[in-house]
Amino acid sequence: MTVSRGMPTRLLVLVSSAAVSWAQQEFPNCTLPGAGASNETNASEVNVLFLSAQSTLEFEKSAACTASGRVWDASKCWQTHDRKIVPVFAYLAARDFNARNGSYVPAFATLGECDKRISITLADSREVGSSVVDTVLDSLAWQQLAVRYGGDQPSPLGPTWEDLASLLAGGTSTSLHGVVGPGRSSQSTEIAPLTGALDILQLSYWSTSPALDNKRDYPRFGRTITSDAAIGAAVVGLWVKLGLAYGAVVHVSGDKGVGYAEAVLVAAEEHNLKNTTKAQLVVRAFPFDAESDEQISRAVSSLKQWEPTNNTGCAKGEGRYPDRKDYGCSVNNILFVGFGRQVEAFYEKAVEQGVLVETVPALVLLSDGVSTIDLERLTGDARRAANGAARILAVGGQNSNPLWRNFTSDWSARAKYRDAINELLPPEWQLPAVFFNDDALMSSSEARDAAAYAYDAIAALGFLACEVAPSGPLPFDFGTLGWQ
């Protein structure tokens, strides 16, 4: 992995040939001044805002929230226990950096001449829509601007753009130097134009939409996770290797789904151009609106009307069902890009409309937005139809990486930080006493394929700060200098 101007650093995520691609209405008392004491007594702060989905807007009623496996408390639907691992990893990255602890990232121990320390704020980005912009900017602005107006009440007119620019770009005693997150691509595309305009570095650990590579619209956005452009090429490579001639992409509209589908379509076109004498791969996309089960039904219906046959090469009568024509010699080939309740709706409509049936094998690939809890909600024929489906995602922490092995083996020793972390989290979303004794957390996809990238993002900002200004306060143009 490469951070900034070619400084090689192997972090928790084992990426053999990739590089860091620079491509609630309030959260009081959520900045930990000490996230680990720096070895430098006159350390200068690197203020980082970390965004993750602690609660979700997907469910507005208690019954629906609890039925999804989440927890309803204080009129909010809080995310599942495993989601806490993401902000925990971010906190631990800040602490390890500040302590110059090289046990997991050896390069931390080489920063003795750097006086930088990370001060991290853990905030709830929630999960749906562009409200993350209001949540983050309004909350930060009210905290700082109250002082400007001479009391504990903000201006009745609210913060102006000049106020926000002054706040976030260094006009106050507490400047924001970097944003890590949020997870959803749709949220990153809302925030990234603002961070870019204000020259604030933004790194996401889970936003994979290729649209975010547009440096004109998102000039200060980067990520530590692989773009869907690479994942789309891998999907096409798998289809070609399996000898499939047709593929369908059923995807949610918006930056994530559209970007993913376009990546697959482009990869298929490139394959066809390079292999004009061979069988061509035909791919079609079937979009649906994020909030509409009816549109999912329409997308599945359109797929059913098209539904070509992928012949697997066997002769008639030799397939899985030799007494049923040549059903065993064909296979449905579908890539589904969505999340949450969309997963359940897709499988139910696909079964209902005869796209996924017992007599025709199906290769169903699921994007990284599909979680275990989404699949566990399936019942009956929909659940049976999901058997054998495979998730396609960038692989994060792996046991083949000795740094990851060191980190996971020391997991229980991190229990001493539980109280400090809980000070940064909402009272409704606290770490239980057994949190660091739960070994299953460290083998979960949430830890390996999301939290590990979050750790690396925090670490990357620390390295950049040390490279730009080894001593003294960070310059006002840190965003520009860090980007170069």
PDB file of C-alpha atoms in Angstrom, residues 201-332:
ATOM      1  CA  LEU A 201      -8.892  15.591   3.009  1.00  0.00           C
ATOM      2  CA  GLN A 202     -11.588  12.922   3.042  1.00  0.00           C
ATOM      3  CA  LEU A 203     -10.860   9.197   3.116  1.00  0.00           C
ATOM      4  CA  SER A 204     -13.572   6.569   2.997  1.00  0.00           C
ATOM      5  CA  TYR A 205     -13.160   3.009   4.174  1.00  0.00           C
ATOM      6  CA  TRP A 206     -16.215   1.602   2.370  1.00  0.00           C
ATOM      7  CA  SER A 207     -17.414   3.967  -0.393  1.00  0.00           C
ATOM      8  CA  THR A 208     -16.550   2.089  -3.566  1.00  0.00           C
ATOM      9  CA  SER A 209     -18.487   3.895  -6.321  1.00  0.00           C
ATOM     10  CA  PRO A 210     -16.263   4.669  -9.346  1.00  0.00           C
ATOM     11  CA  ALA A 211     -18.058   8.033  -9.614  1.00  0.00           C
ATOM     12  CA  LEU A 212     -15.989   9.219  -6.650  1.00  0.00           C
ATOM     13  CA  ASP A 213     -12.842   8.997  -8.784  1.00  0.00           C
ATOM     14  CA  ASN A 214     -13.973  12.180 -10.563  1.00  0.00           C
ATOM     15  CA  LYS A 215     -11.465  14.707  -9.256  1.00  0.00           C
ATOM     16  CA  ARG A 216     -13.306  17.650 -10.738  1.00  0.00           C
ATOM     17  CA  ASP A 217     -16.337  17.015  -8.531  1.00  0.00           C
ATOM     18  CA  TYR A 218     -14.529  15.381  -5.595  1.00  0.00           C
ATOM     19  CA  PRO A 219     -11.043  16.929  -5.545  1.00  0.00           C
ATOM     20  CA  ARG A 220     -10.050  15.846  -2.022  1.00  0.00           C
ATOM     21  CA  PHE A 221     -11.703  12.440  -1.850  1.00  0.00           C
ATOM     22  CA  GLY A 222      -9.722   9.242  -1.473  1.00  0.00           C
ATOM     23  CA  ARG A 223     -10.298   5.749  -0.139  1.00  0.00           C
ATOM     24  CA  THR A 224      -8.449   2.831   1.350  1.00  0.00           C
ATOM     25  CA  ILE A 225     -10.796   0.264  -0.187  1.00  0.00           C
ATOM     26  CA  THR A 226     -10.793  -0.868  -3.801  1.00  0.00           C
ATOM     27  CA  SER A 227     -13.093   0.922  -6.236  1.00  0.00           C
ATOM     28  CA  ASP A 228     -15.986  -0.961  -7.803  1.00  0.00           C
ATOM     29  CA  ALA A 229     -14.273  -0.384 -11.137  1.00  0.00           C
ATOM     30  CA  ALA A 230     -11.819  -3.123 -10.177  1.00  0.00           C
ATOM     31  CA  ILE A 231     -14.566  -5.292  -8.687  1.00  0.00           C
ATOM     32  CA  GLY A 232     -16.620  -4.979 -11.885  1.00  0.00           C
ATOM     33  CA  ALA A 233     -13.666  -6.184 -13.924  1.00  0.00           C
ATOM     34  CA  ALA A 234     -13.257  -9.145 -11.566  1.00  0.00           C
ATOM     35  CA  VAL A 235     -16.944 -10.067 -11.972  1.00  0.00           C
ATOM     36  CA  VAL A 236     -16.621 -10.054 -15.752  1.00  0.00           C
ATOM     37  CA  GLY A 237     -13.433 -12.099 -15.508  1.00  0.00           C
ATOM     38  CA  LEU A 238     -15.301 -14.718 -13.466  1.00  0.00           C
ATOM     39  CA  TRP A 239     -18.168 -14.874 -15.964  1.00  0.00           C
ATOM     40  CA  VAL A 240     -15.745 -15.284 -18.853  1.00  0.00           C
ATOM     41  CA  LYS A 241     -13.805 -17.989 -17.033  1.00  0.00           C
ATOM     42  CA  LEU A 242     -17.043 -19.890 -16.463  1.00  0.00           C
ATOM     43  CA  GLY A 243     -17.873 -19.640 -20.144  1.00  0.00           C
ATOM     44  CA  LEU A 244     -21.058 -17.618 -19.634  1.00  0.00           C
ATOM     45  CA  ALA A 245     -22.380 -15.589 -22.541  1.00  0.00           C
ATOM     46  CA  TYR A 246     -24.979 -13.491 -20.715  1.00  0.00           C
ATOM     47  CA  GLY A 247     -25.092 -11.589 -17.465  1.00  0.00           C
ATOM     48  CA  ALA A 248     -27.723  -9.439 -15.748  1.00  0.00           C
ATOM     49  CA  VAL A 249     -26.990  -6.661 -13.261  1.00  0.00           C
ATOM     50  CA  VAL A 250     -29.974  -5.853 -11.049  1.00  0.00           C
ATOM     51  CA  HIS A 251     -28.943  -2.734  -9.171  1.00  0.00           C
ATOM     52  CA  VAL A 252     -30.174   0.056  -6.942  1.00  0.00           C
ATOM     53  CA  SER A 253     -30.179   3.492  -8.509  1.00  0.00           C
ATOM     54  CA  GLY A 254     -27.800   6.098  -7.113  1.00  0.00           C
ATOM     55  CA  ASP A 255     -24.053   6.443  -7.155  1.00  0.00           C
ATOM     56  CA  LYS A 256     -23.236   3.024  -5.730  1.00  0.00           C
ATOM     57  CA  GLY A 257     -25.517   0.952  -7.941  1.00  0.00           C
ATOM     58  CA  VAL A 258     -25.090   2.947 -11.136  1.00  0.00           C
ATOM     59  CA  GLY A 259     -21.322   3.093 -10.732  1.00  0.00           C
ATOM     60  CA  TYR A 260     -21.109  -0.643 -10.076  1.00  0.00           C
ATOM     61  CA  ALA A 261     -23.286  -1.486 -13.087  1.00  0.00           C
ATOM     62  CA  GLU A 262     -21.307   0.837 -15.351  1.00  0.00           C
ATOM     63  CA  ALA A 263     -18.060  -0.790 -14.197  1.00  0.00           C
ATOM     64  CA  VAL A 264     -19.384  -4.216 -15.192  1.00  0.00           C
ATOM     65  CA  LEU A 265     -20.692  -2.948 -18.543  1.00  0.00           C
ATOM     66  CA  VAL A 266     -17.384  -1.244 -19.341  1.00  0.00           C
ATOM     67  CA  ALA A 267     -15.388  -4.339 -18.372  1.00  0.00           C
ATOM     68  CA  ALA A 268     -17.635  -6.501 -20.585  1.00  0.00           C
ATOM     69  CA  GLU A 269     -17.214  -4.104 -23.511  1.00  0.00           C
ATOM     70  CA  GLU A 270     -13.436  -4.095 -23.088  1.00  0.00           C
ATOM     71  CA  HIS A 271     -13.426  -7.900 -23.022  1.00  0.00           C
ATOM     72  CA  ASN A 272     -15.486  -8.053 -26.217  1.00  0.00           C
ATOM     73  CA  LEU A 273     -13.217  -5.585 -28.017  1.00  0.00           C
ATOM     74  CA  LYS A 274     -10.146  -7.628 -27.120  1.00  0.00           C
ATOM     75  CA  ASN A 275     -11.752 -10.927 -28.118  1.00  0.00           C
ATOM     76  CA  THR A 276     -13.588 -10.211 -31.361  1.00  0.00           C
ATOM     77  CA  THR A 277     -13.066 -13.740 -32.670  1.00  0.00           C
ATOM     78  CA  LYS A 278     -14.508 -15.379 -29.572  1.00  0.00           C
ATOM     79  CA  ALA A 279     -17.989 -15.556 -28.108  1.00  0.00           C
ATOM     80  CA  GLN A 280     -19.111 -12.158 -26.874  1.00  0.00           C
ATOM     81  CA  LEU A 281     -20.367 -11.454 -23.367  1.00  0.00           C
ATOM     82  CA  VAL A 282     -23.737  -9.691 -23.370  1.00  0.00           C
ATOM     83  CA  VAL A 283     -24.578  -7.785 -20.178  1.00  0.00           C
ATOM     84  CA  ARG A 284     -27.719  -5.818 -19.428  1.00  0.00           C
ATOM     85  CA  ALA A 285     -28.526  -3.643 -16.418  1.00  0.00           C
ATOM     86  CA  PHE A 286     -31.888  -3.500 -14.622  1.00  0.00           C
ATOM     87  CA  PRO A 287     -32.063  -0.559 -12.170  1.00  0.00           C
ATOM     88  CA  PHE A 288     -34.591   0.049  -9.425  1.00  0.00           C
ATOM     89  CA  ASP A 289     -35.286   2.908  -7.043  1.00  0.00           C
ATOM     90  CA  ALA A 290     -33.891   2.497  -3.542  1.00  0.00           C
ATOM     91  CA  GLU A 291     -37.194   3.072  -1.765  1.00  0.00           C
ATOM     92  CA  SER A 292     -39.581   1.152  -4.039  1.00  0.00           C
ATOM     93  CA  ASP A 293     -40.376  -2.565  -3.858  1.00  0.00           C
ATOM     94  CA  GLU A 294     -42.573  -2.000  -6.897  1.00  0.00           C
ATOM     95  CA  GLN A 295     -39.555  -0.906  -8.924  1.00  0.00           C
ATOM     96  CA  ILE A 296     -37.648  -3.985  -7.798  1.00  0.00           C
ATOM     97  CA  SER A 297     -40.577  -6.025  -9.104  1.00  0.00           C
ATOM     98  CA  ARG A 298     -40.401  -4.184 -12.431  1.00  0.00           C
ATOM     99  CA  ALA A 299     -36.653  -4.713 -12.690  1.00  0.00           C
ATOM    100  CA  VAL A 300     -37.089  -8.445 -12.084  1.00  0.00           C
ATOM    101  CA  SER A 301     -39.952  -8.529 -14.601  1.00  0.00           C
ATOM    102  CA  SER A 302     -37.746  -6.885 -17.237  1.00  0.00           C
ATOM    103  CA  LEU A 303     -35.038  -9.431 -16.516  1.00  0.00           C
ATOM    104  CA  LYS A 304     -37.553 -12.244 -16.887  1.00  0.00           C
ATOM    105  CA  GLN A 305     -38.631 -10.940 -20.289  1.00  0.00           C
ATOM    106  CA  TRP A 306     -35.026 -10.838 -21.480  1.00  0.00           C
ATOM    107  CA  GLU A 307     -33.649 -13.890 -19.644  1.00  0.00           C
ATOM    108  CA  PRO A 308     -31.344 -15.511 -22.213  1.00  0.00           C
ATOM    109  CA  THR A 309     -29.906 -19.001 -21.753  1.00  0.00           C
ATOM    110  CA  ASN A 310     -26.335 -19.522 -20.624  1.00  0.00           C
ATOM    111  CA  ASN A 311     -25.450 -22.938 -22.023  1.00  0.00           C
ATOM    112  CA  THR A 312     -22.963 -24.748 -19.810  1.00  0.00           C
ATOM    113  CA  GLY A 313     -21.784 -27.099 -22.531  1.00  0.00           C
ATOM    114  CA  CYS A 314     -23.527 -30.303 -21.526  1.00  0.00           C
ATOM    115  CA  ALA A 315     -25.629 -32.259 -24.005  1.00  0.00           C
ATOM    116  CA  LYS A 316     -29.391 -32.529 -23.774  1.00  0.00           C
ATOM    117  CA  GLY A 317     -30.477 -35.031 -21.178  1.00  0.00           C
ATOM    118  CA  GLU A 318     -27.152 -34.902 -19.336  1.00  0.00           C
ATOM    119  CA  GLY A 319     -27.841 -31.992 -17.064  1.00  0.00           C
ATOM    120  CA  ARG A 320     -29.107 -31.853 -13.533  1.00  0.00           C
ATOM    121  CA  TYR A 321     -32.640 -32.763 -14.639  1.00  0.00           C
ATOM    122  CA  PRO A 322     -32.242 -35.084 -17.664  1.00  0.00           C
ATOM    123  CA  ASP A 323     -35.986 -35.770 -17.753  1.00  0.00           C
ATOM    124  CA  ARG A 324     -36.845 -32.057 -18.010  1.00  0.00           C
ATOM    125  CA  LYS A 325     -35.559 -31.046 -21.436  1.00  0.00           C
ATOM    126  CA  ASP A 326     -32.119 -29.391 -21.081  1.00  0.00           C
ATOM    127  CA  TYR A 327     -32.698 -27.419 -17.893  1.00  0.00           C
ATOM    128  CA  GLY A 328     -29.517 -28.790 -16.366  1.00  0.00           C
ATOM    129  CA  CYS A 329     -27.461 -27.406 -19.229  1.00  0.00           C
ATOM    130  CA  SER A 330     -28.365 -23.745 -18.662  1.00  0.00           C
ATOM    131  CA  VAL A 331     -27.858 -21.332 -15.829  1.00  0.00           C
ATOM    132  CA  ASN A 332     -29.204 -17.935 -14.856  1.00  0.00           C
TER     133      ASN A 332
END
